[in-house]
């Protein structure tokens, strides 16, 4: 492992004004997204959709890296160029999702453990060969009555740390993603309490596994009200609670925090990030690694029709640009197009 090289990649992923596009939806997830726009999830449709995203002119000003799925990292653009090369030519770093999904945790109803450690050490060099320079592993923590349990958090933190150590051994920057879900009626205070516990255990495990934090990135949820909570916290409260929580548990050796959007609307995700960056004085870069918040308007514009591709690219460029502004603390809701 060369920590200097990992650190350089980690820093480039959180360069000023830039963030990550998460385009690593697994086969079942992309099928769900396509179903919502009535597009069949065929291999060619998945390829055509990712092609649209990766060939949007001008997007590299705001997008530093793209997370790919196993199928996607092996696919090619319409002109035959491998997707990894399409990205590299624009100065965008290719990354790869390496977990195999969150499965039921035996004995713990309602809780999940992420699978994919078996054989991971063998899979990683191939991904690096294919062009990946960073990786992602997502752990899922649900809030509900009596959950999460300490055991579930610990098991997921342990898996995240084993994954991160293996990535660094293979020369890949691990993005460590413990997602506390916003599903449920819990308050923002409960989200803060759970996220604090989760991140504390995750960093204890990363340290115990001798992971070089400088060569890693954290991908957490923001501290938000549960979707079903009657009182919804606004951007100011979300930003303050999120930065407070992270300050308590994330060492400054981590160069960047790349938030997931987790079901926030594209606008909310951009606004919350913008307010955090406008607050200033955080010891890490505060950036994005959004899936839905970057792609929802693109999918709705595209709807599987070749004729809609130019407009869909414009929709992607707009979201990328607004999140780029949020990265610099220059975003205002007045920059949003009229509804
Ligand atoms: P969302 O931004 O849609 O939450 O997706 C990010 C991601 O990569 C989840 O693993």
PDB file of N, CA and C and ligand atoms in Angstrom, residues 22 24 33 67 97 136 138 177 179 219 259-263 289-293, ligand 1:
ATOM      1  N   UNK A  22     -22.837   8.957  -7.940  1.00  0.00           N
ATOM      2  CA  UNK A  22     -23.037   7.536  -7.653  1.00  0.00           C
ATOM      3  C   UNK A  22     -23.950   6.974  -8.733  1.00  0.00           C
ATOM      4  N   UNK A  24     -23.921   3.580  -9.420  1.00  0.00           N
ATOM      5  CA  UNK A  24     -23.578   2.177  -9.164  1.00  0.00           C
ATOM      6  C   UNK A  24     -24.792   1.368  -8.724  1.00  0.00           C
ATOM      7  N   UNK A  33     -35.652   1.946 -10.500  1.00  0.00           N
ATOM      8  CA  UNK A  33     -35.604   3.320 -11.044  1.00  0.00           C
ATOM      9  C   UNK A  33     -36.208   3.373 -12.446  1.00  0.00           C
ATOM     10  N   UNK A  67     -19.022   6.423  -9.390  1.00  0.00           N
ATOM     11  CA  UNK A  67     -19.033   5.049  -8.869  1.00  0.00           C
ATOM     12  C   UNK A  67     -19.816   4.178  -9.841  1.00  0.00           C
ATOM     13  N   UNK A  97     -18.496  -0.103  -6.949  1.00  0.00           N
ATOM     14  CA  UNK A  97     -19.219  -0.623  -5.782  1.00  0.00           C
ATOM     15  C   UNK A  97     -18.787  -2.077  -5.620  1.00  0.00           C
ATOM     16  N   UNK A 136     -16.543   1.495  -3.131  1.00  0.00           N
ATOM     17  CA  UNK A 136     -17.612   1.841  -2.200  1.00  0.00           C
ATOM     18  C   UNK A 136     -18.222   0.601  -1.571  1.00  0.00           C
ATOM     19  N   UNK A 138     -21.558  -0.101   1.161  1.00  0.00           N
ATOM     20  CA  UNK A 138     -22.642   0.548   1.899  1.00  0.00           C
ATOM     21  C   UNK A 138     -23.182  -0.365   2.989  1.00  0.00           C
ATOM     22  N   UNK A 177     -19.264   3.811   3.706  1.00  0.00           N
ATOM     23  CA  UNK A 177     -20.627   4.345   3.723  1.00  0.00           C
ATOM     24  C   UNK A 177     -21.529   3.649   4.738  1.00  0.00           C
ATOM     25  N   UNK A 179     -24.905   4.067   6.149  1.00  0.00           N
ATOM     26  CA  UNK A 179     -26.101   4.905   5.941  1.00  0.00           C
ATOM     27  C   UNK A 179     -27.151   4.658   7.007  1.00  0.00           C
ATOM     28  N   UNK A 219     -18.693   8.415   3.614  1.00  0.00           N
ATOM     29  CA  UNK A 219     -19.954   8.754   2.938  1.00  0.00           C
ATOM     30  C   UNK A 219     -21.103   8.540   3.909  1.00  0.00           C
ATOM     31  N   UNK A 259     -21.422  13.207   1.161  1.00  0.00           N
ATOM     32  CA  UNK A 259     -22.745  12.777   1.624  1.00  0.00           C
ATOM     33  C   UNK A 259     -23.507  11.992   0.569  1.00  0.00           C
ATOM     34  N   UNK A 260     -24.342  11.064   1.058  1.00  0.00           N
ATOM     35  CA  UNK A 260     -25.330  10.405   0.197  1.00  0.00           C
ATOM     36  C   UNK A 260     -26.580  11.273   0.260  1.00  0.00           C
ATOM     37  N   UNK A 261     -27.475  11.124  -0.721  1.00  0.00           N
ATOM     38  CA  UNK A 261     -28.692  11.943  -0.665  1.00  0.00           C
ATOM     39  C   UNK A 261     -29.828  11.196   0.028  1.00  0.00           C
ATOM     40  N   UNK A 262     -29.838   9.872  -0.040  1.00  0.00           N
ATOM     41  CA  UNK A 262     -30.687   9.054   0.823  1.00  0.00           C
ATOM     42  C   UNK A 262     -32.195   9.212   0.731  1.00  0.00           C
ATOM     43  N   UNK A 263     -32.690   9.860  -0.325  1.00  0.00           N
ATOM     44  CA  UNK A 263     -34.137  10.045  -0.427  1.00  0.00           C
ATOM     45  C   UNK A 263     -34.562  11.491  -0.230  1.00  0.00           C
ATOM     46  N   UNK A 289     -21.775  12.655  -2.866  1.00  0.00           N
ATOM     47  CA  UNK A 289     -21.660  11.437  -3.664  1.00  0.00           C
ATOM     48  C   UNK A 289     -23.102  10.989  -3.869  1.00  0.00           C
ATOM     49  N   UNK A 290     -23.826  11.790  -4.639  1.00  0.00           N
ATOM     50  CA  UNK A 290     -25.264  11.595  -4.771  1.00  0.00           C
ATOM     51  C   UNK A 290     -25.627  10.637  -5.901  1.00  0.00           C
ATOM     52  N   UNK A 291     -26.640   9.829  -5.621  1.00  0.00           N
ATOM     53  CA  UNK A 291     -27.233   8.992  -6.652  1.00  0.00           C
ATOM     54  C   UNK A 291     -28.511   9.668  -7.120  1.00  0.00           C
ATOM     55  N   UNK A 292     -29.567   9.453  -6.323  1.00  0.00           N
ATOM     56  CA  UNK A 292     -30.876   9.984  -6.716  1.00  0.00           C
ATOM     57  C   UNK A 292     -30.906  11.503  -6.879  1.00  0.00           C
ATOM     58  N   UNK A 293     -30.220  12.245  -6.000  1.00  0.00           N
ATOM     59  CA  UNK A 293     -30.296  13.709  -6.063  1.00  0.00           C
ATOM     60  C   UNK A 293     -29.652  14.270  -7.336  1.00  0.00           C
TER      61      UNK A 293
HETATM   62  P1  LIG B   1     -28.377   8.244  -2.933  1.00  0.00           P
HETATM   63  O1  LIG B   1     -27.702   9.593  -3.076  1.00  0.00           O
HETATM   64  O2  LIG B   1     -29.514   8.048  -3.884  1.00  0.00           O
HETATM   65  O3  LIG B   1     -28.707   7.943  -1.498  1.00  0.00           O
HETATM   66  O4  LIG B   1     -27.328   7.164  -3.412  1.00  0.00           O
HETATM   67  C1  LIG B   1     -26.033   7.242  -2.947  1.00  0.00           C
HETATM   68  C2  LIG B   1     -25.453   5.901  -2.851  1.00  0.00           C
HETATM   69  O5  LIG B   1     -24.446   5.615  -3.471  1.00  0.00           O
HETATM   70  C3  LIG B   1     -26.092   4.910  -1.984  1.00  0.00           C
HETATM   71  O6  LIG B   1     -25.225   3.842  -1.757  1.00  0.00           O
END
